[in-house]
Amino acid sequence: TTEKSLRNEDNGIHVLFFDQNMAMQISREDKIKKELVQISDGIRSERLYMQYQPILNLNQGKICGFEALARLTSDHFGRVPPNEFIPIAEKNKLIVQLGDVIIIKALQFLQKLQQKGYNQVSVSINISAVQLLRSDFSSNLIDQIKRWQINPAQVGLELTESIFASNYDEINRIIRYLRALGIKIAIDDFGTGYSSLAREREIYANYLKIDKHFIDKLLEAKTEATITSDIISMGHKLGHCVIAEGVEYETQLSYLRENGCDLVQGYLISKPLDDDQAIEHLIHDNPSSNG
């Protein structure tokens, strides 16, 4: 409906009124949904494409990996941001089909990296709880890794911290299995979505990604009052490698380096790049053919 409803519980009055902005938003969402359905059915799937944001290893001073980021170019609206089309995909139960497309595109990029001799550079893919909990997720992922002749050690999966709030045991069982195959697991948005530190110790992940919220705090005058260094220290004590995302300024980078952060990504390092640009950036940063 394009009407909003107000009800006075005392006198039973029920008022409906038309909202033009709501109508426009519903129409926009419906058109985006239809395009996502087409893409998931293989119709002009190029509208969903990938960009790759470099991840810098602070100890080595080299690019060690990329985060694969999905992008949508709509016939109706041009570029649609992920924080708009991903929720639409989840709401309409399209995220599994679209997730399969994203995985294939990311593995194809990994194959290009291997062909260039970069056999140690990883690519991480964002995975939703809905995808991960499907009974055939692991087997399908392994089949695709074999199909594209990818080393599993170059594949990373990023899971938001909040998905561990439910189905904890099952999710941990799955990621234990995937890790045993060599696939890397990262917990995204750490510090914002999951409150139990006792269980955090039990999560079978390789990496913790510090949420941008904590990185932004480093721009404040009193950096000693921030808890970012404590998160880094805690991540290390729990046996995880720590990645900081959203790094945009030298002051943030200096703080992270001084406090032992392992990996960083953000616009200071590089914006997300198309396939060829990402490879050029990697070659410029690390020209060695052995990756």
Short mmCIF file of C-alpha atoms in Angstrom, two decimals:
data_model
loop_
_atom_site.label_atom_id
_atom_site.label_comp_id
_atom_site.label_asym_id
_atom_site.label_seq_id
_atom_site.Cartn_x
_atom_site.Cartn_y
_atom_site.Cartn_z
CA THR A 1 0.00 0.00 0.00
CA THR A 2 1.01 3.62 -0.51
CA GLU A 3 -0.96 4.80 2.49
CA LYS A 4 0.15 5.46 6.03
CA SER A 5 -2.13 4.66 8.91
CA LEU A 6 -2.78 6.45 12.19
CA ARG A 7 -5.13 5.05 14.82
CA ASN A 8 -6.48 6.68 17.96
CA GLU A 9 -7.02 3.73 20.30
CA ASP A 10 -9.35 5.73 22.58
CA ASN A 11 -11.99 6.80 20.08
CA GLY A 12 -11.38 4.22 17.36
CA ILE A 13 -10.63 6.84 14.69
CA HIS A 14 -8.57 5.37 11.85
CA VAL A 15 -6.97 7.88 9.47
CA LEU A 16 -5.34 6.94 6.16
CA PHE A 17 -3.36 9.33 4.02
CA PHE A 18 -1.43 9.05 0.76
CA ASP A 19 2.32 9.56 0.77
CA GLN A 20 3.94 10.27 -2.60
CA ASN A 21 7.45 9.57 -1.32
CA MET A 22 6.34 6.18 -0.04
CA ALA A 23 4.81 5.38 -3.43
CA MET A 24 8.06 6.30 -5.18
CA GLN A 25 10.12 4.19 -2.78
CA ILE A 26 7.85 1.17 -3.26
CA SER A 27 8.06 1.55 -7.03
CA ARG A 28 11.86 1.84 -6.87
CA GLU A 29 12.19 -1.23 -4.68
CA ASP A 30 9.89 -3.23 -6.95
CA LYS A 31 11.92 -2.35 -10.06
CA ILE A 32 15.20 -3.21 -8.34
CA LYS A 33 13.71 -6.51 -7.17
CA LYS A 34 12.66 -7.40 -10.72
CA GLU A 35 16.16 -6.70 -12.00
CA LEU A 36 17.69 -8.82 -9.24
CA VAL A 37 15.33 -11.67 -10.18
CA GLN A 38 16.52 -11.41 -13.77
CA ILE A 39 20.17 -11.38 -12.73
CA SER A 40 19.68 -14.42 -10.49
CA ASP A 41 18.11 -16.18 -13.51
CA GLY A 42 21.17 -15.37 -15.62
CA ILE A 43 19.52 -12.60 -17.64
CA ARG A 44 22.07 -9.82 -18.26
CA SER A 45 23.99 -10.77 -15.15
CA GLU A 46 26.64 -8.16 -16.01
CA ARG A 47 24.43 -5.62 -14.21
CA LEU A 48 25.75 -7.19 -11.01
CA TYR A 49 29.50 -6.75 -11.05
CA MET A 50 32.37 -6.83 -8.61
CA GLN A 51 34.95 -4.39 -7.36
CA TYR A 52 37.92 -5.32 -5.22
CA GLN A 53 39.37 -3.27 -2.37
CA PRO A 54 43.05 -3.94 -1.62
CA ILE A 55 44.09 -5.09 1.86
CA LEU A 56 47.55 -4.01 3.02
CA ASN A 57 49.78 -6.11 5.25
CA LEU A 58 51.38 -3.56 7.59
CA ASN A 59 54.32 -5.79 8.52
CA GLN A 60 55.25 -6.54 4.91
CA GLY A 61 54.13 -3.24 3.42
CA LYS A 62 52.47 -5.14 0.58
CA ILE A 63 48.98 -5.88 -0.70
CA CYS A 64 48.09 -9.34 0.60
CA GLY A 65 44.49 -9.60 -0.50
CA PHE A 66 41.26 -8.00 -1.69
CA GLU A 67 37.72 -7.76 -0.40
CA ALA A 68 35.18 -8.56 -3.13
CA LEU A 69 32.37 -5.99 -3.13
CA ALA A 70 29.17 -6.44 -5.13
CA ARG A 71 27.89 -3.52 -7.22
CA LEU A 72 24.64 -3.08 -9.13
CA THR A 73 24.02 -0.93 -12.18
CA SER A 74 20.26 -0.68 -12.63
CA ASP A 75 18.63 -0.02 -16.00
CA HIS A 76 16.27 2.39 -14.24
CA PHE A 77 18.39 4.04 -11.56
CA GLY A 78 22.03 3.66 -12.56
CA ARG A 79 24.33 2.67 -9.71
CA VAL A 80 22.45 1.33 -6.69
CA PRO A 81 24.48 1.10 -3.46
CA PRO A 82 24.92 -2.30 -1.77
CA ASN A 83 23.22 -1.11 1.41
CA GLU A 84 20.08 -0.71 -0.70
CA PHE A 85 20.03 -3.69 -3.06
CA ILE A 86 21.41 -6.31 -0.65
CA PRO A 87 18.52 -5.82 1.85
CA ILE A 88 16.07 -6.02 -1.07
CA ALA A 89 17.68 -9.29 -2.14
CA GLU A 90 17.47 -10.65 1.41
CA LYS A 91 13.88 -9.51 1.86
CA ASN A 92 12.80 -11.23 -1.36
CA LYS A 93 14.82 -14.42 -0.74
CA LEU A 94 17.17 -13.74 -3.67
CA ILE A 95 20.37 -13.53 -1.68
CA VAL A 96 21.28 -17.20 -2.19
CA GLN A 97 21.07 -17.02 -6.00
CA LEU A 98 22.84 -13.66 -6.12
CA GLY A 99 25.40 -14.95 -3.64
CA ASP A 100 26.20 -17.79 -6.03
CA VAL A 101 26.80 -15.26 -8.83
CA ILE A 102 29.06 -13.21 -6.56
CA ILE A 103 31.09 -16.25 -5.51
CA ILE A 104 31.67 -17.28 -9.13
CA LYS A 105 32.74 -13.78 -10.15
CA ALA A 106 35.14 -13.55 -7.19
CA LEU A 107 36.67 -16.96 -8.01
CA GLN A 108 37.10 -15.91 -11.64
CA PHE A 109 39.06 -12.89 -10.40
CA LEU A 110 41.15 -15.17 -8.20
CA GLN A 111 41.92 -17.30 -11.23
CA LYS A 112 43.22 -14.18 -13.00
CA LEU A 113 45.47 -13.48 -10.01
CA GLN A 114 46.85 -17.00 -10.14
CA GLN A 115 47.50 -16.71 -13.86
CA LYS A 116 49.53 -13.56 -13.11
CA GLY A 117 51.59 -15.53 -10.61
CA TYR A 118 50.01 -14.15 -7.43
CA ASN A 119 49.48 -17.41 -5.62
CA GLN A 120 49.58 -15.94 -2.11
CA VAL A 121 47.06 -13.13 -2.59
CA SER A 122 43.59 -13.85 -1.19
CA VAL A 123 40.10 -12.64 -2.03
CA SER A 124 37.43 -12.45 0.66
CA ILE A 125 33.73 -12.75 -0.09
CA ASN A 126 30.89 -11.49 2.10
CA ILE A 127 28.50 -14.31 3.04
CA SER A 128 25.10 -13.98 4.73
CA ALA A 129 23.76 -16.33 7.39
CA VAL A 130 21.06 -17.47 4.98
CA GLN A 131 23.71 -18.61 2.51
CA LEU A 132 25.97 -20.21 5.08
CA LEU A 133 23.19 -22.23 6.72
CA ARG A 134 22.00 -23.85 3.50
CA SER A 135 22.73 -27.55 3.61
CA ASP A 136 24.51 -27.46 0.24
CA PHE A 137 26.54 -24.27 0.77
CA SER A 138 29.85 -25.91 1.67
CA SER A 139 29.68 -28.58 -1.03
CA ASN A 140 28.71 -26.03 -3.70
CA LEU A 141 31.52 -23.69 -2.66
CA ILE A 142 34.06 -26.51 -2.77
CA ASP A 143 32.77 -27.59 -6.20
CA GLN A 144 33.21 -24.04 -7.54
CA ILE A 145 36.71 -23.77 -6.05
CA LYS A 146 37.65 -27.00 -7.83
CA ARG A 147 35.95 -25.89 -11.05
CA TRP A 148 38.02 -22.71 -11.26
CA GLN A 149 41.14 -24.52 -10.02
CA ILE A 150 41.60 -22.21 -7.05
CA ASN A 151 43.78 -22.86 -4.02
CA PRO A 152 41.32 -22.84 -1.07
CA ALA A 153 43.94 -20.97 0.99
CA GLN A 154 43.37 -17.94 -1.26
CA VAL A 155 39.63 -17.89 -0.53
CA GLY A 156 38.24 -15.92 2.41
CA LEU A 157 34.69 -15.67 3.73
CA GLU A 158 33.50 -12.65 5.71
CA LEU A 159 30.66 -13.14 8.17
CA THR A 160 29.05 -10.32 10.13
CA GLU A 161 29.49 -10.67 13.86
CA SER A 162 25.73 -10.54 14.48
CA ILE A 163 25.02 -13.87 12.76
CA PHE A 164 26.61 -15.69 15.69
CA ALA A 165 23.84 -14.45 17.98
CA SER A 166 21.69 -17.37 16.77
CA ASN A 167 22.54 -20.77 15.27
CA TYR A 168 25.92 -20.33 16.94
CA ASP A 169 26.85 -23.99 17.18
CA GLU A 170 25.82 -24.83 13.63
CA ILE A 171 27.63 -21.82 12.13
CA ASN A 172 30.76 -22.60 14.10
CA ARG A 173 30.59 -26.23 12.94
CA ILE A 174 30.43 -25.09 9.30
CA ILE A 175 33.31 -22.65 9.57
CA ARG A 176 35.43 -25.25 11.36
CA TYR A 177 34.89 -27.56 8.40
CA LEU A 178 35.71 -24.84 5.86
CA ARG A 179 38.81 -23.79 7.77
CA ALA A 180 40.02 -27.39 7.78
CA LEU A 181 39.99 -27.18 3.98
CA GLY A 182 42.21 -24.09 4.09
CA ILE A 183 39.52 -21.45 3.55
CA LYS A 184 40.02 -18.33 5.69
CA ILE A 185 37.20 -16.97 7.89
CA ALA A 186 36.85 -13.33 8.96
CA ILE A 187 34.39 -11.84 11.44
CA ASP A 188 33.24 -8.53 9.97
CA ASP A 189 32.12 -5.41 11.88
CA PHE A 190 33.69 -6.69 15.07
CA GLY A 191 32.57 -4.86 18.19
CA THR A 192 29.14 -3.84 16.93
CA GLY A 193 26.97 -6.91 16.67
CA TYR A 194 27.84 -9.61 19.20
CA SER A 195 28.27 -9.07 22.89
CA SER A 196 29.57 -12.32 24.35
CA LEU A 197 33.34 -12.24 24.68
CA ALA A 198 33.20 -15.69 26.26
CA ARG A 199 31.83 -17.11 23.03
CA GLU A 200 34.07 -14.95 20.88
CA ARG A 201 36.96 -17.01 22.22
CA GLU A 202 35.25 -20.10 20.77
CA ILE A 203 34.56 -18.71 17.30
CA TYR A 204 36.72 -20.61 14.86
CA ALA A 205 37.82 -17.64 12.74
CA ASN A 206 41.17 -16.53 11.35
CA TYR A 207 40.53 -12.78 11.29
CA LEU A 208 38.67 -10.07 13.15
CA LYS A 209 37.75 -6.93 11.20
CA ILE A 210 37.48 -3.82 13.35
CA ASP A 211 34.39 -1.85 12.39
CA LYS A 212 34.89 1.56 10.77
CA HIS A 213 33.16 3.17 13.76
CA PHE A 214 36.23 2.49 15.91
CA ILE A 215 38.61 3.65 13.18
CA ASP A 216 36.74 6.95 12.85
CA LYS A 217 37.21 7.49 16.59
CA LEU A 218 40.95 7.73 15.96
CA LEU A 219 40.41 11.16 14.42
CA GLU A 220 39.38 12.56 17.78
CA ALA A 221 41.86 14.62 19.76
CA LYS A 222 42.32 12.13 22.61
CA THR A 223 43.19 8.87 20.89
CA GLU A 224 44.34 7.45 24.21
CA ALA A 225 40.67 7.38 25.24
CA THR A 226 39.67 5.11 22.33
CA ILE A 227 39.41 1.36 22.75
CA THR A 228 40.75 0.49 19.29
CA SER A 229 44.12 -0.58 20.67
CA ASP A 230 42.31 -2.76 23.21
CA ILE A 231 40.35 -4.45 20.42
CA ILE A 232 43.59 -5.16 18.56
CA SER A 233 45.18 -6.58 21.70
CA MET A 234 42.12 -8.66 22.51
CA GLY A 235 41.95 -10.02 18.96
CA HIS A 236 45.57 -11.13 19.21
CA LYS A 237 45.00 -12.74 22.61
CA LEU A 238 42.09 -14.68 21.13
CA GLY A 239 44.41 -15.96 18.41
CA HIS A 240 43.06 -13.85 15.55
CA CYS A 241 44.76 -11.72 12.94
CA VAL A 242 43.27 -8.19 13.08
CA ILE A 243 42.10 -6.15 10.08
CA ALA A 244 41.10 -2.49 10.31
CA GLU A 245 38.62 -1.28 7.69
CA GLY A 246 37.69 2.25 6.70
CA VAL A 247 41.20 3.68 7.04
CA GLU A 248 41.17 7.09 5.33
CA TYR A 249 43.82 9.22 7.04
CA GLU A 250 47.53 8.93 7.83
CA THR A 251 46.86 9.56 11.53
CA GLN A 252 44.67 6.44 11.63
CA LEU A 253 47.28 4.39 9.81
CA SER A 254 50.04 5.54 12.17
CA TYR A 255 47.96 4.64 15.23
CA LEU A 256 47.13 1.20 13.83
CA ARG A 257 50.76 0.52 12.95
CA GLU A 258 51.96 1.64 16.38
CA ASN A 259 49.39 -0.58 18.10
CA GLY A 260 50.21 -3.72 16.17
CA CYS A 261 47.30 -3.99 13.78
CA ASP A 262 48.09 -6.63 11.16
CA LEU A 263 46.14 -5.60 8.05
CA VAL A 264 44.32 -2.46 6.89
CA GLN A 265 41.98 -1.44 4.11
CA GLY A 266 40.27 1.80 3.19
CA TYR A 267 40.47 4.77 0.84
CA LEU A 268 43.92 5.74 2.15
CA ILE A 269 45.20 2.47 0.67
CA SER A 270 42.83 2.35 -2.30
CA LYS A 271 39.18 2.70 -3.23
CA PRO A 272 37.45 -0.45 -4.54
CA LEU A 273 38.69 -1.21 -8.05
CA ASP A 274 37.45 -3.03 -11.14
CA ASP A 275 39.21 -6.31 -12.05
CA ASP A 276 41.89 -4.87 -14.32
CA GLN A 277 42.52 -1.85 -12.10
CA ALA A 278 42.91 -4.10 -9.07
CA ILE A 279 45.48 -6.25 -10.86
CA GLU A 280 47.39 -3.16 -12.05
CA HIS A 281 47.41 -1.83 -8.49
CA LEU A 282 48.74 -5.17 -7.25
CA ILE A 283 51.47 -5.32 -9.91
CA HIS A 284 52.54 -1.76 -9.06
CA ASP A 285 52.59 -2.56 -5.34
CA ASN A 286 54.18 -5.98 -5.69
CA PRO A 287 55.77 -6.63 -9.08
CA SER A 288 57.16 -10.02 -8.09
CA SER A 289 55.65 -12.80 -10.21
CA ASN A 290 55.60 -15.17 -7.27
CA GLY A 291 52.91 -13.04 -5.56
#
